[in-house]
Amino acid sequence: MKMLVPMKLVPDVVEELIIAADGKQLDREEIALKLNEFDDHALEQALLIKEAVGGEIIAVAAETGDIDEVLFTALAKGADRGVKLVGDGLEQGLTNRQYAEMLRAVVEETQPDLILTGVQANDDLDGQLATWLSGILDYPFATVVSRVEAADGQVKVQKEFSGGVIANLSLQTPALVGVQVAPATPRYAPISRVRQIMKTTSLDEMEVEVPDVPGPKVVSLAVPVSDGHAEMIEGDAEEKAERLLALLRERGLLA
């Protein structure tokens, strides 16, 4: 089974986020980026399928930040091919619709049986990459998936609904799934292994253009402004209780 796993870098929210000069986006040249965690789970799910039934895994990502290391790490974990999308306008990121339109060419070139995307990413949270891509390709798909098994030209998936409800679905290939979590923790690739892959393997490059498609427009970004502060209540337990009651009465929360 041939599998395609789209990947991307997202802002590391643990680090400081810096707004670009235009005030409408994050400055991706200044902020720390990391692999989208859901994409890591999608790759792990692909690796589990490969170990179970064999096949080929193609990791693909648009050129932004240190994406080469992400793709080489995927190869070190067990992917068979890394494809880097290159072109103007990629450095500040893509909307999911733009990314889906660009992936159409990759799918036409690679002809995968199964596409596994991350269910969402922390820079959009709309979870629409799988939806857009399946609509463009007219592939059967399921998203918010926690397990994928492949056999006899079909994939069987476990899809999660709210309230703890699990649906078991069968999809005819070629198909597409949005992975929420893999059955196993994403594996670790030692740095030495990644460096070895970098020396012995090369990435394929595909020239792309950022499509001009409708999408949400950011009017402005701004850091939160503090307009107050916490009051630290001092004293023993009785004094603290009296002060707390007084504050609640001042705010009309107690009679």
Protein backbone atom coordinates (compact mmCIF):
# COMPACT_ATOMS: atom_id res chain seq x y z
CA MET A 1 0.00 0.00 0.00
CA LYS A 2 1.34 3.41 -0.98
CA MET A 3 0.70 6.11 1.62
CA LEU A 4 1.10 9.90 1.46
CA VAL A 5 1.55 11.89 4.68
CA PRO A 6 1.37 15.70 4.38
CA MET A 7 3.30 17.47 7.15
CA LYS A 8 3.89 21.07 8.21
CA LEU A 9 5.65 23.23 10.75
CA VAL A 10 3.57 25.23 13.23
CA PRO A 11 4.46 27.89 15.82
CA ASP A 12 5.84 26.51 19.07
CA VAL A 13 3.44 28.15 21.52
CA VAL A 14 5.80 27.44 24.41
CA GLU A 15 8.15 30.06 22.97
CA GLU A 16 7.53 33.78 22.48
CA LEU A 17 5.29 34.62 19.52
CA ILE A 18 6.40 37.63 17.48
CA ILE A 19 3.99 39.54 15.27
CA ALA A 20 5.24 40.57 11.81
CA ALA A 21 5.60 44.23 10.85
CA ASP A 22 2.30 44.23 8.93
CA GLY A 23 0.44 43.30 12.11
CA LYS A 24 -1.53 40.58 10.35
CA GLN A 25 0.57 37.46 10.85
CA LEU A 26 3.27 35.91 12.97
CA ASP A 27 6.84 36.48 11.84
CA ARG A 28 7.81 32.92 10.97
CA GLU A 29 11.42 33.90 10.42
CA GLU A 30 11.71 35.00 14.05
CA ILE A 31 9.53 32.55 15.98
CA ALA A 32 10.30 28.94 16.86
CA LEU A 33 8.58 26.34 14.69
CA LYS A 34 7.99 22.66 15.31
CA LEU A 35 6.29 19.74 13.59
CA ASN A 36 2.53 19.71 14.00
CA GLU A 37 1.90 16.99 16.60
CA PHE A 38 -1.10 15.55 14.74
CA ASP A 39 1.06 15.14 11.61
CA ASP A 40 3.51 13.17 13.73
CA HIS A 41 0.66 10.86 14.73
CA ALA A 42 -0.39 10.53 11.08
CA LEU A 43 3.16 9.45 10.20
CA GLU A 44 3.21 6.97 13.07
CA GLN A 45 -0.07 5.47 11.87
CA ALA A 46 1.40 5.09 8.38
CA LEU A 47 4.48 3.38 9.82
CA LEU A 48 2.27 0.93 11.77
CA ILE A 49 0.38 0.07 8.57
CA LYS A 50 3.65 -0.44 6.71
CA GLU A 51 4.90 -2.76 9.44
CA ALA A 52 1.63 -4.74 9.33
CA VAL A 53 1.03 -5.13 5.59
CA GLY A 54 4.04 -3.56 3.86
CA GLY A 55 4.02 -0.65 1.49
CA GLU A 56 5.60 2.70 0.79
CA ILE A 57 5.37 5.97 2.73
CA ILE A 58 5.86 9.37 1.10
CA ALA A 59 6.23 12.33 3.45
CA VAL A 60 5.51 15.72 1.87
CA ALA A 61 5.84 19.26 3.21
CA ALA A 62 6.02 22.82 1.94
CA GLU A 63 9.34 24.62 2.23
CA THR A 64 9.22 26.76 5.36
CA GLY A 65 11.53 26.98 8.36
CA ASP A 66 13.73 23.92 8.90
CA ILE A 67 11.40 21.59 7.01
CA ASP A 68 14.34 19.59 5.62
CA GLU A 69 15.06 18.18 9.07
CA VAL A 70 11.39 17.24 9.50
CA LEU A 71 11.41 15.30 6.24
CA PHE A 72 14.76 13.65 6.96
CA THR A 73 13.46 12.68 10.41
CA ALA A 74 10.45 11.06 8.74
CA LEU A 75 12.85 9.10 6.53
CA ALA A 76 14.87 8.11 9.60
CA LYS A 77 11.70 6.76 11.22
CA GLY A 78 10.86 4.61 8.21
CA ALA A 79 9.34 6.72 5.45
CA ASP A 80 10.61 5.81 1.98
CA ARG A 81 10.55 9.16 0.22
CA GLY A 82 10.54 12.83 1.19
CA VAL A 83 9.00 15.44 -1.12
CA LYS A 84 9.58 19.15 -0.52
CA LEU A 85 7.28 21.67 -2.17
CA VAL A 86 9.28 24.72 -3.22
CA GLY A 87 8.28 28.10 -4.63
CA ASP A 88 7.63 31.73 -3.79
CA GLY A 89 5.30 32.72 -0.98
CA LEU A 90 5.60 29.57 1.15
CA GLU A 91 7.66 31.01 4.00
CA GLN A 92 4.73 32.62 5.83
CA GLY A 93 2.54 29.53 5.82
CA LEU A 94 -0.55 28.38 3.96
CA THR A 95 -4.24 28.11 4.63
CA ASN A 96 -5.59 24.57 4.57
CA ARG A 97 -7.40 25.24 1.30
CA GLN A 98 -4.19 26.49 -0.32
CA TYR A 99 -2.28 23.46 0.98
CA ALA A 100 -4.99 21.09 -0.26
CA GLU A 101 -4.92 22.64 -3.74
CA MET A 102 -1.12 22.30 -3.85
CA LEU A 103 -1.28 18.68 -2.72
CA ARG A 104 -3.46 17.80 -5.71
CA ALA A 105 -0.34 17.80 -7.92
CA VAL A 106 1.55 15.60 -5.45
CA VAL A 107 -1.30 13.09 -5.41
CA GLU A 108 -1.44 13.04 -9.22
CA GLU A 109 2.31 12.39 -9.37
CA THR A 110 2.53 9.78 -6.60
CA GLN A 111 -0.88 8.04 -6.90
CA PRO A 112 -1.16 6.95 -3.25
CA ASP A 113 -3.69 4.39 -2.05
CA LEU A 114 -4.11 6.17 1.27
CA ILE A 115 -3.53 9.75 2.42
CA LEU A 116 -3.10 10.35 6.14
CA THR A 117 -3.26 13.94 7.39
CA GLY A 118 -3.17 15.30 10.91
CA VAL A 119 -6.68 16.08 12.13
CA GLN A 120 -5.79 19.76 12.70
CA ALA A 121 -2.92 22.08 13.63
CA ASN A 122 -2.44 24.70 16.33
CA ASP A 123 -2.14 27.57 13.85
CA ASP A 124 -5.64 27.10 12.41
CA LEU A 125 -7.62 24.61 14.54
CA ASP A 126 -10.25 24.29 11.79
CA GLY A 127 -9.46 20.67 10.94
CA GLN A 128 -10.27 21.22 7.27
CA LEU A 129 -7.21 19.92 5.39
CA ALA A 130 -8.63 16.40 5.10
CA THR A 131 -12.04 17.79 4.17
CA TRP A 132 -10.74 20.13 1.46
CA LEU A 133 -8.37 17.54 0.00
CA SER A 134 -10.99 14.78 -0.09
CA GLY A 135 -13.40 17.16 -1.83
CA ILE A 136 -10.80 18.15 -4.43
CA LEU A 137 -9.87 14.53 -5.12
CA ASP A 138 -13.38 13.10 -4.65
CA TYR A 139 -11.94 10.45 -2.29
CA PRO A 140 -13.90 8.75 0.49
CA PHE A 141 -12.64 10.03 3.84
CA ALA A 142 -13.08 10.00 7.59
CA THR A 143 -11.58 12.35 10.11
CA VAL A 144 -10.99 12.37 13.89
CA VAL A 145 -9.64 8.84 13.45
CA SER A 146 -7.81 6.93 16.19
CA ARG A 147 -6.94 3.68 14.37
CA VAL A 148 -6.43 2.60 10.76
CA GLU A 149 -6.02 -0.93 9.44
CA ALA A 150 -5.51 -1.90 5.81
CA ALA A 151 -6.48 -5.10 4.00
CA ASP A 152 -7.83 -6.24 0.62
CA GLY A 153 -8.00 -2.82 -1.01
CA GLN A 154 -9.85 -1.29 1.91
CA VAL A 155 -9.01 0.59 5.06
CA LYS A 156 -10.90 0.10 8.29
CA VAL A 157 -10.91 3.05 10.65
CA GLN A 158 -12.12 3.91 14.12
CA LYS A 159 -13.71 7.35 14.10
CA GLU A 160 -14.41 9.17 17.34
CA PHE A 161 -17.55 11.16 18.03
CA SER A 162 -18.38 13.31 21.03
CA GLY A 163 -19.55 11.53 24.16
CA GLY A 164 -17.10 8.67 23.71
CA VAL A 165 -18.96 7.13 20.76
CA ILE A 166 -16.73 5.12 18.38
CA ALA A 167 -17.72 4.23 14.80
CA ASN A 168 -16.02 1.44 12.84
CA LEU A 169 -15.97 2.36 9.14
CA SER A 170 -14.64 0.78 5.96
CA LEU A 171 -13.33 2.96 3.11
CA GLN A 172 -12.52 1.81 -0.40
CA THR A 173 -9.08 2.95 -1.56
CA PRO A 174 -7.90 5.40 -2.67
CA ALA A 175 -9.03 7.03 0.56
CA LEU A 176 -8.12 9.79 2.95
CA VAL A 177 -8.18 9.95 6.76
CA GLY A 178 -7.57 12.69 9.28
CA VAL A 179 -5.65 11.17 12.19
CA GLN A 180 -6.31 12.45 15.68
CA VAL A 181 -4.07 9.98 17.47
CA ALA A 182 -2.09 6.90 16.48
CA PRO A 183 -2.49 3.65 18.44
CA ALA A 184 1.13 4.02 19.57
CA THR A 185 3.19 6.99 20.73
CA PRO A 186 5.10 8.50 17.77
CA ARG A 187 8.52 6.90 17.68
CA TYR A 188 11.76 8.74 18.29
CA ALA A 189 14.47 8.96 15.66
CA PRO A 190 18.00 9.32 17.14
CA ILE A 191 19.87 12.39 15.94
CA SER A 192 22.69 10.16 14.72
CA ARG A 193 20.23 8.28 12.51
CA VAL A 194 18.78 11.53 11.13
CA ARG A 195 22.30 12.83 10.35
CA GLN A 196 23.15 9.56 8.60
CA ILE A 197 20.01 9.83 6.45
CA MET A 198 20.92 13.42 5.56
CA LYS A 199 24.28 12.22 4.23
CA THR A 200 23.00 9.24 2.26
CA THR A 201 19.55 10.33 1.04
CA SER A 202 18.19 13.34 -0.82
CA LEU A 203 14.78 14.96 -0.85
CA ASP A 204 12.71 15.24 -4.02
CA GLU A 205 11.64 18.79 -4.86
CA MET A 206 8.43 19.82 -6.57
CA GLU A 207 7.92 23.37 -7.84
CA VAL A 208 4.55 24.81 -6.84
CA GLU A 209 2.67 28.10 -6.89
CA VAL A 210 0.59 29.32 -3.96
CA PRO A 211 -2.98 29.20 -5.30
CA ASP A 212 -5.14 32.30 -5.10
CA VAL A 213 -8.23 30.84 -3.45
CA PRO A 214 -10.78 32.34 -1.05
CA GLY A 215 -9.99 32.06 2.63
CA PRO A 216 -10.22 33.86 5.95
CA LYS A 217 -8.45 37.21 6.10
CA VAL A 218 -6.69 38.30 9.28
CA VAL A 219 -7.45 41.95 10.00
CA SER A 220 -4.92 42.38 12.79
CA LEU A 221 -2.98 40.57 15.51
CA ALA A 222 -2.07 42.02 18.88
CA VAL A 223 -0.62 40.81 22.14
CA PRO A 224 -3.05 40.80 25.11
CA VAL A 225 -3.12 44.05 27.06
CA SER A 226 -3.21 43.80 30.84
CA ASP A 227 -5.75 46.18 32.36
CA GLY A 228 -5.61 44.93 35.93
CA HIS A 229 -3.67 42.88 38.41
CA ALA A 230 -4.23 40.23 41.03
CA GLU A 231 -4.58 41.29 44.64
CA MET A 232 -2.60 39.17 47.05
CA ILE A 233 -4.51 38.85 50.31
CA GLU A 234 -2.23 38.91 53.33
CA GLY A 235 -2.81 37.95 56.94
CA ASP A 236 -3.97 34.88 58.86
CA ALA A 237 -6.86 32.67 57.79
CA GLU A 238 -9.50 34.78 59.52
CA GLU A 239 -8.21 38.04 58.02
CA LYS A 240 -8.07 36.49 54.56
CA ALA A 241 -11.63 35.20 54.90
CA GLU A 242 -12.90 38.63 55.99
CA ARG A 243 -11.14 40.35 53.08
CA LEU A 244 -12.48 37.80 50.61
CA LEU A 245 -16.04 38.29 51.87
CA ALA A 246 -15.63 42.07 51.63
CA LEU A 247 -14.46 41.79 48.02
CA LEU A 248 -17.40 39.57 47.09
CA ARG A 249 -19.84 42.05 48.65
CA GLU A 250 -18.17 44.96 46.83
CA ARG A 251 -18.75 43.22 43.53
CA GLY A 252 -22.36 42.41 44.35
CA LEU A 253 -21.78 38.69 44.53
CA LEU A 254 -22.91 38.43 48.16
CA ALA A 255 -25.68 40.28 49.98
